[in-house]
Amino acid sequence: MSKRDYYEVLGVQKNASESDVKSAFRRLARQYHPDVSKEENAEEKFKEINEAASVLGDEKKREQYDQF
């Protein structure tokens, strides 16, 4: 799995609120969940979305991520 910009993965702006991040995660998680999606790389996308949301949804992790 290649590392991409987490903001790009979730489709949110860098100044997005925590609720915007959660909303984007829920929308994309429903779309790419391996049990629902028929796309062949849905599981990889779902993992990437989950990782992005876990970083951007946590204030301290997001602060560290934004430094780099």
Tab-separated table of C-alpha atoms in Angstrom:
chain	number	residue	atom	x	y	z
A	1	MET	CA	0.000	0.000	0.000
A	2	SER	CA	1.492	3.323	-1.018
A	3	LYS	CA	1.458	6.249	1.378
A	4	ARG	CA	-0.688	9.103	0.121
A	5	ASP	CA	-1.700	12.393	1.609
A	6	TYR	CA	-4.350	11.516	4.203
A	7	TYR	CA	-6.320	14.648	3.417
A	8	GLU	CA	-6.443	13.576	-0.230
A	9	VAL	CA	-7.470	10.034	0.726
A	10	LEU	CA	-10.490	11.327	2.652
A	11	GLY	CA	-11.198	14.166	0.252
A	12	VAL	CA	-11.142	16.889	2.918
A	13	GLN	CA	-9.342	20.218	3.228
A	14	LYS	CA	-6.365	20.605	5.557
A	15	ASN	CA	-8.478	22.832	7.808
A	16	ALA	CA	-11.338	20.313	8.017
A	17	SER	CA	-13.000	19.875	11.383
A	18	GLU	CA	-13.075	16.577	13.242
A	19	SER	CA	-16.730	16.125	12.267
A	20	ASP	CA	-15.822	16.662	8.584
A	21	VAL	CA	-13.173	13.949	8.886
A	22	LYS	CA	-15.651	11.553	10.524
A	23	SER	CA	-18.282	12.265	7.898
A	24	ALA	CA	-15.836	11.685	5.039
A	25	PHE	CA	-14.639	8.462	6.678
A	26	ARG	CA	-18.173	7.099	7.071
A	27	ARG	CA	-19.093	7.922	3.485
A	28	LEU	CA	-15.966	6.293	2.052
A	29	ALA	CA	-16.067	3.337	4.443
A	30	ARG	CA	-19.564	2.453	3.239
A	31	GLN	CA	-18.441	2.791	-0.365
A	32	TYR	CA	-15.270	0.687	-0.094
A	33	HIS	CA	-16.110	-1.809	2.643
A	34	PRO	CA	-14.920	-5.224	1.393
A	35	ASP	CA	-18.281	-6.846	2.189
A	36	VAL	CA	-20.146	-4.263	0.100
A	37	SER	CA	-17.857	-3.142	-2.718
A	38	LYS	CA	-17.272	-5.335	-5.737
A	39	GLU	CA	-14.066	-3.501	-6.722
A	40	GLU	CA	-11.026	-5.742	-6.647
A	41	ASN	CA	-8.896	-3.316	-4.609
A	42	ALA	CA	-11.666	-2.297	-2.196
A	43	GLU	CA	-9.966	-3.895	0.806
A	44	GLU	CA	-6.753	-1.913	0.224
A	45	LYS	CA	-8.712	1.323	-0.192
A	46	PHE	CA	-10.700	0.562	2.965
A	47	LYS	CA	-7.497	0.036	4.966
A	48	GLU	CA	-6.034	3.267	3.612
A	49	ILE	CA	-9.220	5.183	4.483
A	50	ASN	CA	-9.227	3.696	7.976
A	51	GLU	CA	-5.573	4.634	8.544
A	52	ALA	CA	-6.162	8.197	7.315
A	53	ALA	CA	-9.196	8.630	9.564
A	54	SER	CA	-7.367	7.278	12.601
A	55	VAL	CA	-4.566	9.824	12.133
A	56	LEU	CA	-6.678	12.831	11.180
A	57	GLY	CA	-9.372	12.046	13.742
A	58	ASP	CA	-6.914	12.153	16.665
A	59	GLU	CA	-5.801	15.684	17.510
A	60	LYS	CA	-2.266	14.732	18.626
A	61	LYS	CA	-1.615	12.376	15.707
A	62	ARG	CA	-2.942	14.978	13.289
A	63	GLU	CA	-0.649	17.632	14.747
A	64	GLN	CA	2.360	15.330	14.291
A	65	TYR	CA	1.267	14.413	10.771
A	66	ASP	CA	0.889	18.084	9.804
A	67	GLN	CA	4.460	18.783	10.899
A	68	PHE	CA	5.804	16.536	8.162
